[in-house]
Amino acid sequence: MTALAPVAPVPETVPVAPRHRGRPRLWRAVVLALAALYFLVPLAASFWYTVHNEATGLSFAPYAELWTAEGFLTSLLLSFGLALATIALVLLLTLPAMITVRLSAPRLRTVMEVICTLPLVVPPITLVAGVGKSLQAGGEVLAPTPFWATLIALQNQDFPLVLVFVYVILVLPFVYRSLDAGLRTMDVRTLVEAARNLGASWPHVMLRVIVPNLRSALASAAFLTLALVLGEYTVASILGYQPFAVWIVTISGAKGQLSVAASVLSLLLTWLLLLTISGGSRDRSA
C-alpha cells in the first residue's frame, strides 16, 4: 500500500484593494468638456452674431445672402480647386520619395526629414516676399524668351498655379509627418519585395499595395492640406489673388455679419469633410 504524498497547503489569497477607475474617466470627461467649451463657445458666439439683429430679431438672412454675394462661390471654388491641386502635387512628390529613401537609401532619411520640416523655420511672409521678387525678376529676364508665356500662365488669376507651388512648400512638414507615421506602422520592404516577386509592376505596387495600407495617413495629410489652403490669407493677399480667406477679409469692413457667416460656414464645411474622410477611411479599413 503506497503512502499518499502530503498535500501542500493552499496559500491564502490576499484581498487586493480595488483601484479607483473612476478618476481617470472623470479627468477625461473634464478635459474633453473644457476642450469642447474652448472650441464651441466662440463658434456659438459667432453664429449668434450672424443670426441676431436688434431690429429684426432672429434671422438667417446673412446665410441666404451668402449664395448671392458677389465673389462668394468664385472664391470658394477657387480655394477648393487650389486645395485639390495641392493635395495631388504634394502626395505625388513626397510619397514616392519617402518610399524610395526607405528602400534604397535609409541613411538619407534624416536629410529628407530636415528638408521637409524646413518650411516650419521660414516665416510665410519671408517666403512670399521671395516668391514675389522672383516673379518680378523672372518677368524681366524671361520677357524675350518663349518661357514668358509659361510665367504668365503660372500667375493666371482664374487659377494661379504659383499659389499651388507655395502651398506645397507650406504643407510639406505636415504631410511628411502624417506619411512618416503611417509608413512606420508597416513593413514597406517586405510588402514591396513580395509584390515584386509576384510580378507586380511599380505602379501596381504603389496603387494596390502601398496606398491601401496608408489610407489613414493619406486622409490625415489631405485634411491638413485642405484646412491650411482654405484658411491661408498672407500669401494669396500679398501676391494679389482672392481665394476664400481673402474674400472674407475683403468684405469684413462693409458687411460684418456676412463675413462672419462665411467663416462659420467654412469651418462647418471643413469639419464635415473631416468627418467624411475619417468615416470613409474607417469603413475601408474594416
CSV table of N, CA and C in Angstrom, one decimal, residues 109-270:
chain,number,residue,atom,x,y,z
A,109,ARG,N,17.3,59.3,-44.7
A,109,ARG,CA,16.0,59.7,-44.0
A,109,ARG,C,16.1,60.9,-43.2
A,110,THR,N,17.3,61.1,-42.5
A,110,THR,CA,17.5,62.3,-41.7
A,110,THR,C,17.6,63.5,-42.5
A,111,VAL,N,18.3,63.4,-43.7
A,111,VAL,CA,18.4,64.5,-44.6
A,111,VAL,C,17.0,64.9,-45.1
A,112,MET,N,16.2,63.9,-45.5
A,112,MET,CA,14.9,64.2,-46.1
A,112,MET,C,14.0,64.8,-45.0
A,113,GLU,N,14.1,64.3,-43.8
A,113,GLU,CA,13.3,64.9,-42.7
A,113,GLU,C,13.6,66.4,-42.5
A,114,VAL,N,14.9,66.7,-42.5
A,114,VAL,CA,15.3,68.1,-42.3
A,114,VAL,C,14.8,69.0,-43.4
A,115,ILE,N,14.9,68.5,-44.6
A,115,ILE,CA,14.4,69.3,-45.8
A,115,ILE,C,12.9,69.5,-45.7
A,116,CYS,N,12.2,68.4,-45.4
A,116,CYS,CA,10.7,68.5,-45.4
A,116,CYS,C,10.2,69.4,-44.2
A,117,THR,N,10.9,69.4,-43.1
A,117,THR,CA,10.5,70.3,-42.0
A,117,THR,C,11.0,71.7,-42.0
A,118,LEU,N,11.9,72.0,-43.0
A,118,LEU,CA,12.5,73.3,-43.1
A,118,LEU,C,11.5,74.4,-43.2
A,119,PRO,N,10.4,74.2,-44.0
A,119,PRO,CA,9.4,75.3,-44.1
A,119,PRO,C,8.8,75.8,-42.7
A,120,LEU,N,8.9,75.0,-41.7
A,120,LEU,CA,8.4,75.5,-40.4
A,120,LEU,C,9.3,76.6,-39.8
A,121,VAL,N,10.6,76.6,-40.3
A,121,VAL,CA,11.5,77.6,-39.8
A,121,VAL,C,11.3,78.9,-40.5
A,122,VAL,N,11.0,78.9,-41.8
A,122,VAL,CA,10.9,80.1,-42.7
A,122,VAL,C,9.5,80.7,-42.5
A,123,PRO,N,9.4,81.9,-42.1
A,123,PRO,CA,8.0,82.5,-41.9
A,123,PRO,C,7.4,82.7,-43.3
A,124,PRO,N,6.0,82.5,-43.4
A,124,PRO,CA,5.3,82.7,-44.6
A,124,PRO,C,5.5,84.0,-45.3
A,125,ILE,N,5.7,85.1,-44.5
A,125,ILE,CA,5.8,86.4,-45.1
A,125,ILE,C,7.2,86.5,-45.8
A,126,THR,N,8.2,85.8,-45.2
A,126,THR,CA,9.5,85.8,-45.9
A,126,THR,C,9.4,85.0,-47.2
A,127,LEU,N,8.7,83.9,-47.1
A,127,LEU,CA,8.6,83.1,-48.3
A,127,LEU,C,7.9,83.8,-49.4
A,128,VAL,N,6.8,84.5,-49.1
A,128,VAL,CA,6.0,85.1,-50.2
A,128,VAL,C,6.8,86.4,-50.7
A,129,ALA,N,7.6,87.0,-49.8
A,129,ALA,CA,8.4,88.1,-50.3
A,129,ALA,C,9.4,87.6,-51.3
A,130,GLY,N,10.0,86.5,-51.1
A,130,GLY,CA,11.0,85.9,-52.0
A,130,GLY,C,10.3,85.5,-53.3
A,131,VAL,N,9.1,84.9,-53.2
A,131,VAL,CA,8.4,84.5,-54.4
A,131,VAL,C,8.0,85.7,-55.3
A,132,GLY,N,7.6,86.8,-54.6
A,132,GLY,CA,7.2,88.0,-55.3
A,132,GLY,C,8.4,88.6,-56.1
A,133,LYS,N,9.6,88.7,-55.4
A,133,LYS,CA,10.8,89.2,-56.0
A,133,LYS,C,11.2,88.3,-57.2
A,134,SER,N,11.1,87.0,-57.0
A,134,SER,CA,11.5,86.0,-58.1
A,134,SER,C,10.6,86.2,-59.3
A,135,LEU,N,9.3,86.3,-59.1
A,135,LEU,CA,8.4,86.5,-60.2
A,135,LEU,C,8.7,87.8,-60.9
A,136,GLN,N,9.0,88.9,-60.2
A,136,GLN,CA,9.3,90.2,-60.8
A,136,GLN,C,10.6,90.1,-61.6
A,137,ALA,N,11.6,89.5,-61.0
A,137,ALA,CA,12.9,89.4,-61.7
A,137,ALA,C,12.7,88.4,-62.9
A,138,GLY,N,11.9,87.3,-62.7
A,138,GLY,CA,11.8,86.4,-63.8
A,138,GLY,C,11.0,87.0,-65.0
A,139,GLY,N,10.1,87.9,-64.7
A,139,GLY,CA,9.4,88.6,-65.8
A,139,GLY,C,10.3,89.4,-66.6
A,140,GLU,N,11.3,90.1,-66.0
A,140,GLU,CA,12.2,90.9,-66.7
A,140,GLU,C,13.2,90.1,-67.5
A,141,VAL,N,13.6,88.9,-67.0
A,141,VAL,CA,14.6,88.1,-67.6
A,141,VAL,C,14.0,87.3,-68.7
A,142,LEU,N,12.8,86.7,-68.5
A,142,LEU,CA,12.2,85.8,-69.5
A,142,LEU,C,11.3,86.5,-70.5
A,143,ALA,N,11.2,87.8,-70.5
A,143,ALA,CA,10.4,88.5,-71.4
A,143,ALA,C,10.7,88.2,-72.9
A,144,PRO,N,12.0,88.2,-73.3
A,144,PRO,CA,12.3,88.0,-74.7
A,144,PRO,C,12.4,86.5,-75.0
A,145,THR,N,12.1,85.6,-74.1
A,145,THR,CA,12.2,84.1,-74.3
A,145,THR,C,10.8,83.5,-74.5
A,146,PRO,N,10.8,82.2,-75.0
A,146,PRO,CA,9.5,81.5,-75.1
A,146,PRO,C,8.9,81.2,-73.7
A,147,PHE,N,9.7,81.3,-72.6
A,147,PHE,CA,9.2,80.9,-71.3
A,147,PHE,C,8.3,82.0,-70.7
A,148,TRP,N,8.2,83.2,-71.4
A,148,TRP,CA,7.4,84.2,-70.9
A,148,TRP,C,5.9,83.8,-70.8
A,149,ALA,N,5.4,83.1,-71.7
A,149,ALA,CA,4.1,82.6,-71.7
A,149,ALA,C,3.8,81.6,-70.5
A,150,THR,N,4.8,80.8,-70.2
A,150,THR,CA,4.7,79.9,-69.1
A,150,THR,C,4.6,80.7,-67.8
A,151,LEU,N,5.5,81.7,-67.6
A,151,LEU,CA,5.4,82.5,-66.4
A,151,LEU,C,4.1,83.2,-66.3
A,152,ILE,N,3.5,83.7,-67.4
A,152,ILE,CA,2.2,84.3,-67.3
A,152,ILE,C,1.1,83.3,-66.9
A,153,ALA,N,1.2,82.1,-67.4
A,153,ALA,CA,0.2,81.1,-67.1
A,153,ALA,C,0.3,80.7,-65.6
A,154,LEU,N,1.5,80.7,-65.0
A,154,LEU,CA,1.6,80.4,-63.6
A,154,LEU,C,0.9,81.4,-62.8
A,155,GLN,N,0.7,82.7,-63.3
A,155,GLN,CA,0.1,83.7,-62.5
A,155,GLN,C,-1.3,84.1,-63.0
A,156,ASN,N,-2.0,83.1,-63.6
A,156,ASN,CA,-3.3,83.3,-64.1
A,156,ASN,C,-4.3,83.6,-62.9
A,157,GLN,N,-5.1,84.6,-63.0
A,157,GLN,CA,-6.0,85.0,-62.0
A,157,GLN,C,-7.1,83.9,-61.8
A,158,ASP,N,-7.5,83.3,-62.8
A,158,ASP,CA,-8.6,82.3,-62.7
A,158,ASP,C,-8.1,81.1,-61.9
A,159,PHE,N,-6.9,80.6,-62.1
A,159,PHE,CA,-6.3,79.5,-61.3
A,159,PHE,C,-4.8,79.7,-61.2
A,160,PRO,N,-4.3,80.4,-60.2
A,160,PRO,CA,-2.9,80.7,-60.0
A,160,PRO,C,-2.1,79.5,-59.6
A,161,LEU,N,-1.4,78.9,-60.5
A,161,LEU,CA,-0.6,77.8,-60.1
A,161,LEU,C,0.6,78.1,-59.2
A,162,VAL,N,1.0,79.4,-59.2
A,162,VAL,CA,2.0,79.8,-58.3
A,162,VAL,C,1.6,79.6,-56.8
A,163,LEU,N,0.3,79.8,-56.5
A,163,LEU,CA,-0.2,79.5,-55.2
A,163,LEU,C,-0.1,78.1,-54.8
A,164,VAL,N,-0.3,77.2,-55.8
A,164,VAL,CA,-0.2,75.7,-55.5
A,164,VAL,C,1.2,75.4,-55.1
A,165,PHE,N,2.2,75.9,-55.8
A,165,PHE,CA,3.6,75.6,-55.5
A,165,PHE,C,4.0,76.1,-54.1
A,166,VAL,N,3.5,77.3,-53.8
A,166,VAL,CA,3.8,77.9,-52.5
A,166,VAL,C,3.1,77.1,-51.4
A,167,TYR,N,1.8,76.7,-51.6
A,167,TYR,CA,1.1,75.9,-50.6
A,167,TYR,C,1.8,74.5,-50.4
A,168,VAL,N,2.3,73.9,-51.5
A,168,VAL,CA,3.0,72.7,-51.4
A,168,VAL,C,4.2,72.8,-50.4
A,169,ILE,N,4.9,73.9,-50.5
A,169,ILE,CA,6.0,74.1,-49.5
A,169,ILE,C,5.5,74.3,-48.1
A,170,LEU,N,4.4,75.0,-47.9
A,170,LEU,CA,3.8,75.3,-46.6
A,170,LEU,C,3.3,74.0,-45.9
A,171,VAL,N,2.7,73.1,-46.7
A,171,VAL,CA,2.1,71.9,-46.1
A,171,VAL,C,3.1,70.7,-46.1
A,172,LEU,N,4.2,70.9,-46.6
A,172,LEU,CA,5.2,69.8,-46.7
A,172,LEU,C,5.5,69.2,-45.3
A,173,PRO,N,5.8,70.0,-44.3
A,173,PRO,CA,6.1,69.4,-43.0
A,173,PRO,C,5.0,68.5,-42.4
A,174,PHE,N,3.7,69.0,-42.6
A,174,PHE,CA,2.6,68.3,-42.0
A,174,PHE,C,2.3,67.0,-42.8
A,175,VAL,N,2.4,67.1,-44.1
A,175,VAL,CA,2.2,65.9,-45.0
A,175,VAL,C,3.3,64.8,-44.7
A,176,TYR,N,4.6,65.3,-44.5
A,176,TYR,CA,5.7,64.4,-44.2
A,176,TYR,C,5.5,63.7,-42.9
A,177,ARG,N,5.0,64.4,-41.9
A,177,ARG,CA,4.8,63.8,-40.6
A,177,ARG,C,3.7,62.7,-40.7
A,178,SER,N,2.6,63.0,-41.4
A,178,SER,CA,1.5,62.1,-41.5
A,178,SER,C,1.9,60.8,-42.2
A,179,LEU,N,2.6,61.0,-43.3
A,179,LEU,CA,3.0,59.8,-44.1
A,179,LEU,C,4.1,59.0,-43.4
A,180,ASP,N,5.0,59.7,-42.7
A,180,ASP,CA,6.0,59.0,-41.9
A,180,ASP,C,5.4,58.2,-40.8
A,181,ALA,N,4.4,58.7,-40.1
A,181,ALA,CA,3.7,57.9,-39.1
A,181,ALA,C,3.0,56.7,-39.7
A,182,GLY,N,2.5,56.8,-40.9
A,182,GLY,CA,1.8,55.7,-41.5
A,182,GLY,C,2.8,54.7,-42.0
A,183,LEU,N,3.9,55.1,-42.5
A,183,LEU,CA,4.9,54.2,-43.0
A,183,LEU,C,5.6,53.4,-41.9
A,184,ARG,N,5.7,54.0,-40.7
A,184,ARG,CA,6.3,53.3,-39.6
A,184,ARG,C,5.5,52.2,-39.1
A,185,THR,N,4.2,52.1,-39.4
A,185,THR,CA,3.3,51.1,-38.9
A,185,THR,C,3.3,49.9,-39.8
A,186,MET,N,4.1,49.9,-40.9
A,186,MET,CA,4.0,48.8,-41.9
A,186,MET,C,5.4,48.5,-42.3
A,187,ASP,N,5.6,47.2,-42.7
A,187,ASP,CA,6.9,46.8,-43.2
A,187,ASP,C,7.0,47.0,-44.7
A,188,VAL,N,7.4,48.2,-45.2
A,188,VAL,CA,7.4,48.5,-46.6
A,188,VAL,C,8.3,47.6,-47.4
A,189,ARG,N,9.4,47.3,-46.9
A,189,ARG,CA,10.4,46.4,-47.7
A,189,ARG,C,9.7,45.0,-48.0
A,190,THR,N,9.2,44.4,-47.0
A,190,THR,CA,8.6,43.1,-47.2
A,190,THR,C,7.4,43.1,-48.1
A,191,LEU,N,6.5,44.1,-48.0
A,191,LEU,CA,5.4,44.2,-48.9
A,191,LEU,C,5.8,44.5,-50.4
A,192,VAL,N,6.8,45.4,-50.5
A,192,VAL,CA,7.3,45.7,-51.9
A,192,VAL,C,8.0,44.4,-52.5
A,193,GLU,N,8.8,43.8,-51.8
A,193,GLU,CA,9.5,42.6,-52.3
A,193,GLU,C,8.6,41.5,-52.6
A,194,ALA,N,7.5,41.3,-51.8
A,194,ALA,CA,6.6,40.2,-52.0
A,194,ALA,C,5.8,40.5,-53.3
A,195,ALA,N,5.4,41.8,-53.5
A,195,ALA,CA,4.6,42.2,-54.7
A,195,ALA,C,5.5,42.1,-55.9
A,196,ARG,N,6.7,42.5,-55.8
A,196,ARG,CA,7.6,42.4,-57.0
A,196,ARG,C,7.9,41.0,-57.4
A,197,ASN,N,8.1,40.1,-56.4
A,197,ASN,CA,8.3,38.7,-56.7
A,197,ASN,C,7.1,38.0,-57.4
A,198,LEU,N,6.0,38.6,-57.1
A,198,LEU,CA,4.8,38.0,-57.7
A,198,LEU,C,4.5,38.6,-59.1
A,199,GLY,N,5.4,39.5,-59.6
A,199,GLY,CA,5.3,40.0,-60.9
A,199,GLY,C,4.6,41.4,-61.0
A,200,ALA,N,4.3,42.0,-59.9
A,200,ALA,CA,3.6,43.3,-59.9
A,200,ALA,C,4.6,44.4,-60.4
A,201,SER,N,4.1,45.3,-61.2
A,201,SER,CA,4.9,46.5,-61.6
A,201,SER,C,4.9,47.5,-60.5
A,202,TRP,N,5.8,48.5,-60.7
A,202,TRP,CA,5.9,49.5,-59.6
A,202,TRP,C,4.6,50.4,-59.5
A,203,PRO,N,3.9,50.8,-60.6
A,203,PRO,CA,2.6,51.5,-60.4
A,203,PRO,C,1.6,50.6,-59.7
A,204,HIS,N,1.6,49.3,-60.0
A,204,HIS,CA,0.7,48.4,-59.3
A,204,HIS,C,1.0,48.3,-57.8
A,205,VAL,N,2.3,48.2,-57.5
A,205,VAL,CA,2.8,48.2,-56.1
A,205,VAL,C,2.3,49.4,-55.3
A,206,MET,N,2.5,50.6,-56.0
A,206,MET,CA,2.1,51.8,-55.3
A,206,MET,C,0.6,51.9,-55.1
A,207,LEU,N,-0.2,51.6,-56.1
A,207,LEU,CA,-1.6,51.8,-56.0
A,207,LEU,C,-2.4,50.7,-55.4
A,208,ARG,N,-1.9,49.5,-55.4
A,208,ARG,CA,-2.6,48.3,-54.9
A,208,ARG,C,-2.0,47.7,-53.6
A,209,VAL,N,-0.8,48.1,-53.3
A,209,VAL,CA,-0.2,47.6,-52.1
A,209,VAL,C,0.1,48.7,-51.0
A,210,ILE,N,0.8,49.7,-51.5
A,210,ILE,CA,1.2,50.8,-50.5
A,210,ILE,C,0.1,51.7,-50.1
A,211,VAL,N,-0.6,52.2,-51.1
A,211,VAL,CA,-1.7,53.2,-50.8
A,211,VAL,C,-2.8,52.6,-50.0
A,212,PRO,N,-3.3,51.4,-50.2
A,212,PRO,CA,-4.4,50.9,-49.3
A,212,PRO,C,-4.0,50.7,-47.9
A,213,ASN,N,-2.7,50.5,-47.6
A,213,ASN,CA,-2.2,50.4,-46.2
A,213,ASN,C,-1.9,51.8,-45.6
A,214,LEU,N,-2.1,52.8,-46.4
A,214,LEU,CA,-1.8,54.2,-45.9
A,214,LEU,C,-3.0,55.1,-46.0
A,215,ARG,N,-4.2,54.5,-45.9
A,215,ARG,CA,-5.4,55.2,-46.1
A,215,ARG,C,-5.6,56.3,-45.0
A,216,SER,N,-5.3,55.9,-43.7
A,216,SER,CA,-5.5,56.9,-42.6
A,216,SER,C,-4.5,58.0,-42.7
A,217,ALA,N,-3.2,57.6,-43.0
A,217,ALA,CA,-2.2,58.7,-43.2
A,217,ALA,C,-2.5,59.6,-44.3
A,218,LEU,N,-2.9,59.0,-45.5
A,218,LEU,CA,-3.2,59.9,-46.6
A,218,LEU,C,-4.4,60.8,-46.3
A,219,ALA,N,-5.4,60.3,-45.6
A,219,ALA,CA,-6.6,61.1,-45.2
A,219,ALA,C,-6.2,62.2,-44.3
A,220,SER,N,-5.3,61.9,-43.3
A,220,SER,CA,-4.8,63.0,-42.4
A,220,SER,C,-4.0,64.0,-43.2
A,221,ALA,N,-3.2,63.6,-44.1
A,221,ALA,CA,-2.4,64.6,-44.9
A,221,ALA,C,-3.3,65.4,-45.8
A,222,ALA,N,-4.3,64.8,-46.4
A,222,ALA,CA,-5.2,65.6,-47.2
A,222,ALA,C,-6.0,66.6,-46.4
A,223,PHE,N,-6.5,66.2,-45.2
A,223,PHE,CA,-7.3,67.1,-44.4
A,223,PHE,C,-6.5,68.3,-44.0
A,224,LEU,N,-5.2,68.0,-43.5
A,224,LEU,CA,-4.4,69.1,-43.1
A,224,LEU,C,-4.1,70.1,-44.2
A,225,THR,N,-3.9,69.6,-45.4
A,225,THR,CA,-3.7,70.4,-46.6
A,225,THR,C,-4.9,71.2,-46.9
A,226,LEU,N,-6.1,70.6,-46.9
A,226,LEU,CA,-7.3,71.3,-47.1
A,226,LEU,C,-7.6,72.4,-46.1
A,227,ALA,N,-7.3,72.1,-44.8
A,227,ALA,CA,-7.6,73.2,-43.8
A,227,ALA,C,-6.6,74.3,-44.0
A,228,LEU,N,-5.3,74.0,-44.3
A,228,LEU,CA,-4.4,75.1,-44.5
A,228,LEU,C,-4.7,76.0,-45.7
A,229,VAL,N,-5.1,75.4,-46.8
A,229,VAL,CA,-5.4,76.1,-48.0
A,229,VAL,C,-6.6,77.0,-47.9
A,230,LEU,N,-7.7,76.4,-47.2
A,230,LEU,CA,-8.9,77.2,-47.0
A,230,LEU,C,-8.7,78.4,-46.1
A,231,GLY,N,-7.8,78.3,-45.2
A,231,GLY,CA,-7.6,79.4,-44.2
A,231,GLY,C,-6.4,80.2,-44.5
A,232,GLU,N,-5.7,80.0,-45.6
A,232,GLU,CA,-4.4,80.8,-45.8
A,232,GLU,C,-4.8,82.1,-46.4
A,233,TYR,N,-4.2,83.2,-45.8
A,233,TYR,CA,-4.5,84.6,-46.2
A,233,TYR,C,-3.3,85.3,-46.7
A,234,THR,N,-2.2,85.2,-46.0
A,234,THR,CA,-1.0,86.0,-46.2
A,234,THR,C,-0.5,85.9,-47.6
A,235,VAL,N,-0.2,84.7,-48.0
A,235,VAL,CA,0.5,84.5,-49.3
A,235,VAL,C,-0.4,85.0,-50.5
A,236,ALA,N,-1.7,84.6,-50.4
A,236,ALA,CA,-2.6,85.0,-51.5
A,236,ALA,C,-2.9,86.5,-51.5
A,237,SER,N,-3.0,87.1,-50.4
A,237,SER,CA,-3.2,88.5,-50.3
A,237,SER,C,-2.0,89.3,-50.9
A,238,ILE,N,-0.8,89.0,-50.5
A,238,ILE,CA,0.3,89.7,-50.9
A,238,ILE,C,0.6,89.5,-52.4
A,239,LEU,N,0.3,88.3,-52.9
A,239,LEU,CA,0.5,88.1,-54.4
A,239,LEU,C,-0.6,88.6,-55.2
A,240,GLY,N,-1.7,89.1,-54.6
A,240,GLY,CA,-2.7,89.8,-55.3
A,240,GLY,C,-3.9,88.9,-55.8
A,241,TYR,N,-4.1,87.7,-55.2
A,241,TYR,CA,-5.2,86.8,-55.6
A,241,TYR,C,-6.3,86.8,-54.5
A,242,GLN,N,-7.5,86.3,-54.9
A,242,GLN,CA,-8.6,86.4,-54.0
A,242,GLN,C,-9.3,85.0,-53.8
A,243,PRO,N,-8.6,84.1,-53.1
A,243,PRO,CA,-9.4,82.9,-52.7
A,243,PRO,C,-10.3,83.2,-51.6
A,244,PHE,N,-10.8,82.2,-50.9
A,244,PHE,CA,-11.9,82.3,-50.0
A,244,PHE,C,-11.5,83.2,-48.8
A,245,ALA,N,-10.4,82.9,-48.2
A,245,ALA,CA,-9.9,83.6,-47.0
A,245,ALA,C,-9.7,85.1,-47.3
A,246,VAL,N,-9.2,85.4,-48.4
A,246,VAL,CA,-9.0,86.8,-48.8
A,246,VAL,C,-10.4,87.5,-49.0
A,247,TRP,N,-11.3,86.8,-49.6
A,247,TRP,CA,-12.6,87.4,-49.9
A,247,TRP,C,-13.3,87.7,-48.5
A,248,ILE,N,-13.2,86.8,-47.6
A,248,ILE,CA,-13.8,87.1,-46.3
A,248,ILE,C,-13.3,88.3,-45.6
A,249,VAL,N,-12.0,88.5,-45.7
A,249,VAL,CA,-11.4,89.7,-45.1
A,249,VAL,C,-11.8,91.0,-45.9
A,250,THR,N,-11.9,90.8,-47.2
A,250,THR,CA,-12.3,92.0,-48.1
A,250,THR,C,-13.7,92.5,-47.8
A,251,ILE,N,-14.6,91.6,-47.5
A,251,ILE,CA,-16.0,92.1,-47.2
A,251,ILE,C,-16.2,92.4,-45.8
A,252,SER,N,-15.3,92.1,-44.9
A,252,SER,CA,-15.5,92.2,-43.5
A,252,SER,C,-15.7,93.7,-43.1
A,253,GLY,N,-15.1,94.6,-43.8
A,253,GLY,CA,-15.3,96.0,-43.4
A,253,GLY,C,-16.6,96.5,-43.7
A,254,ALA,N,-17.2,96.1,-44.9
A,254,ALA,CA,-18.6,96.6,-45.3
A,254,ALA,C,-19.7,95.7,-44.7
A,255,LYS,N,-19.5,94.4,-44.6
A,255,LYS,CA,-20.6,93.5,-44.2
A,255,LYS,C,-20.0,92.6,-43.2
A,256,GLY,N,-20.1,93.0,-41.9
A,256,GLY,CA,-19.5,92.2,-40.8
A,256,GLY,C,-20.2,90.9,-40.6
A,257,GLN,N,-21.6,90.9,-40.6
A,257,GLN,CA,-22.3,89.7,-40.4
A,257,GLN,C,-22.1,88.7,-41.5
A,258,LEU,N,-22.0,89.2,-42.7
A,258,LEU,CA,-21.8,88.3,-43.9
A,258,LEU,C,-20.4,87.6,-43.8
A,259,SER,N,-19.4,88.4,-43.4
A,259,SER,CA,-18.0,87.8,-43.3
A,259,SER,C,-18.0,86.7,-42.2
A,260,VAL,N,-18.6,87.0,-41.1
A,260,VAL,CA,-18.6,86.0,-40.0
A,260,VAL,C,-19.4,84.8,-40.4
A,261,ALA,N,-20.5,85.0,-41.1
A,261,ALA,CA,-21.3,83.8,-41.6
A,261,ALA,C,-20.5,83.0,-42.6
A,262,ALA,N,-19.7,83.6,-43.4
A,262,ALA,CA,-18.8,82.9,-44.3
A,262,ALA,C,-17.8,82.1,-43.6
A,263,SER,N,-17.2,82.7,-42.5
A,263,SER,CA,-16.2,82.0,-41.7
A,263,SER,C,-16.8,80.8,-41.0
A,264,VAL,N,-18.0,80.9,-40.4
A,264,VAL,CA,-18.7,79.8,-39.8
A,264,VAL,C,-19.0,78.7,-40.8
A,265,LEU,N,-19.5,79.1,-41.9
A,265,LEU,CA,-19.8,78.1,-43.0
A,265,LEU,C,-18.5,77.3,-43.4
A,266,SER,N,-17.4,78.1,-43.6
A,266,SER,CA,-16.2,77.4,-44.0
A,266,SER,C,-15.7,76.4,-42.9
A,267,LEU,N,-15.9,76.8,-41.7
A,267,LEU,CA,-15.5,75.9,-40.6
A,267,LEU,C,-16.3,74.7,-40.5
A,268,LEU,N,-17.6,74.8,-40.7
A,268,LEU,CA,-18.5,73.7,-40.8
A,268,LEU,C,-18.2,72.8,-41.9
A,269,LEU,N,-17.9,73.4,-43.1
A,269,LEU,CA,-17.6,72.6,-44.3
A,269,LEU,C,-16.3,71.8,-44.0
A,270,THR,N,-15.3,72.4,-43.3
A,270,THR,CA,-14.1,71.7,-43.0
A,270,THR,C,-14.3,70.5,-42.1
